[in-house]
Short mmCIF file of C-alpha atoms in Angstrom, two decimals:
data_model
loop_
_atom_site.label_atom_id
_atom_site.label_comp_id
_atom_site.label_asym_id
_atom_site.label_seq_id
_atom_site.Cartn_x
_atom_site.Cartn_y
_atom_site.Cartn_z
CA MET A 1 3.91 18.19 -31.13
CA ARG A 2 2.29 15.39 -32.83
CA TYR A 3 1.80 12.13 -30.83
CA TYR A 4 0.47 8.86 -31.92
CA GLU A 5 -0.77 6.62 -29.10
CA PHE A 6 -0.09 2.80 -29.03
CA GLY A 7 -0.63 2.18 -25.53
CA HIS A 8 -0.85 3.42 -21.79
CA ASP A 9 0.69 2.64 -18.49
CA GLY A 10 -1.41 1.35 -15.66
CA GLY A 11 -2.38 4.90 -14.67
CA GLY A 12 -3.85 5.72 -18.10
CA ASN A 13 -0.87 7.86 -19.23
CA PRO A 14 -0.45 7.45 -22.99
CA ILE A 15 2.54 5.68 -24.48
CA CYS A 16 3.09 7.29 -27.89
CA PHE A 17 5.31 7.96 -30.92
CA ASP A 18 6.55 11.34 -31.11
CA ALA A 19 6.19 12.16 -34.82
CA ASN A 20 8.19 15.48 -34.37
CA ASP A 21 11.29 13.80 -32.93
CA ASN A 22 12.20 10.81 -35.00
CA CYS A 23 9.33 8.74 -33.63
CA LYS A 24 10.97 8.48 -30.12
CA ILE A 25 8.69 6.71 -27.63
CA VAL A 26 7.40 9.14 -25.02
CA TRP A 27 5.19 8.91 -22.03
CA LEU A 28 2.51 11.67 -21.59
CA ASP A 29 2.00 12.53 -17.94
CA HIS A 30 -1.69 13.34 -17.51
CA GLU A 31 -1.03 14.48 -14.09
CA GLU A 32 1.14 17.26 -15.41
CA SER A 33 -0.80 18.72 -18.47
CA PHE A 34 0.36 15.57 -20.65
CA ARG A 35 4.02 16.72 -20.34
CA SER A 36 6.12 14.47 -22.58
CA VAL A 37 8.61 12.07 -20.72
CA TRP A 38 11.46 10.21 -22.70
CA VAL A 39 11.03 6.44 -22.64
CA ASN A 40 13.17 5.14 -25.72
CA ASP A 41 14.74 6.46 -28.76
CA HIS A 42 13.24 3.72 -30.94
CA ILE A 43 10.50 1.08 -30.79
CA THR A 44 13.02 -1.81 -30.77
CA GLU A 45 14.40 -0.62 -27.59
CA PHE A 46 11.08 -0.14 -26.05
CA ALA A 47 10.32 -3.72 -26.92
CA ALA A 48 13.67 -4.94 -25.66
CA CYS A 49 12.99 -3.19 -22.11
CA LEU A 50 9.59 -4.72 -21.94
CA ALA A 51 10.90 -8.09 -22.68
CA ALA A 52 13.73 -7.77 -20.05
CA LEU A 53 11.09 -6.76 -17.65
CA GLN A 54 8.73 -9.68 -18.46
CA ASP A 55 11.70 -12.10 -18.12
CA ALA A 56 12.28 -10.66 -14.66
CA PHE A 57 8.48 -11.01 -13.67
CA ASP A 58 8.59 -14.71 -15.15
CA GLY A 59 11.83 -15.57 -13.10
CA PHE A 60 10.35 -13.99 -9.84
CA GLU A 61 7.11 -15.88 -10.32
CA ALA A 62 8.97 -19.08 -11.08
CA ALA A 63 11.22 -18.61 -7.82
CA VAL A 64 8.46 -17.48 -5.27
CA GLY A 65 5.22 -18.80 -6.92
CA ASP A 66 3.26 -15.60 -6.78
CA THR A 67 3.76 -12.14 -8.12
CA ASP A 68 1.74 -10.55 -5.39
CA ALA A 69 4.89 -10.38 -3.08
CA LEU A 70 6.75 -8.39 -5.73
CA TRP A 71 4.72 -5.30 -4.91
CA ASP A 72 5.70 -5.42 -1.36
CA GLU A 73 9.31 -6.79 -1.53
CA GLY A 74 10.60 -5.85 -5.00
CA PHE A 75 12.79 -8.20 -6.90
CA GLU A 76 15.49 -10.18 -5.09
CA PRO A 77 18.76 -8.24 -5.31
CA GLU A 78 20.38 -10.46 -7.99
CA ARG A 79 17.37 -10.48 -10.10
CA TYR A 80 17.03 -6.58 -9.79
CA GLU A 81 20.77 -6.46 -10.74
CA GLN A 82 20.43 -8.51 -13.86
CA LEU A 83 17.29 -6.32 -14.96
CA THR A 84 19.13 -3.12 -14.54
CA ALA A 85 22.17 -4.62 -16.36
CA ALA A 86 19.71 -5.77 -19.30
CA PHE A 87 18.36 -2.07 -19.35
CA ALA A 88 21.91 -0.85 -19.41
CA ARG A 89 22.76 -2.99 -22.43
CA ILE A 90 19.73 -1.70 -24.17
CA ASP A 91 20.35 1.88 -23.69
CA GLU A 92 22.31 3.41 -20.38
CA LYS A 93 19.89 6.47 -20.41
CA THR A 94 17.22 3.94 -19.29
CA LEU A 95 18.68 4.01 -15.85
CA THR A 96 18.85 7.62 -15.22
CA GLN A 97 16.60 9.51 -17.54
CA GLY A 98 12.68 9.60 -18.34
CA PHE A 99 10.15 7.00 -17.71
CA TRP A 100 12.11 3.76 -16.86
CA PRO A 101 13.75 4.89 -13.54
CA TYR A 102 10.25 5.41 -12.18
CA ILE A 103 9.42 1.78 -13.22
CA LEU A 104 12.55 0.18 -12.12
CA ASP A 105 12.28 2.08 -8.61
CA ASP A 106 8.82 0.08 -8.18
CA PHE A 107 10.83 -3.14 -8.23
CA ARG A 108 13.76 -2.13 -6.19
CA PRO A 109 14.55 -4.71 -3.57
CA ARG A 110 13.31 -3.69 -0.17
#
């Protein structure tokens, strides 16, 4: 495999282009010997997912005034539903496969 790192998650796991698989975006899990986990098929889908997540953060902050509560409470149900709908429009697989379900689960309403 040939990976080109262009970022990382908050835990230090690299986010890369996979040059051997049409430059798909992958996350390399350092806790599992840098196992490759699918993120998106293309950089434009990755950017769209990041933008949707940022929009949800911005809306939460505007409504609540503080993003610290997000880590304890998750998004409000309607905002979470809007976020998952945005991800589904980008690529249905983001809801069930690879990297994004882990991220979305962090923000599920509690």
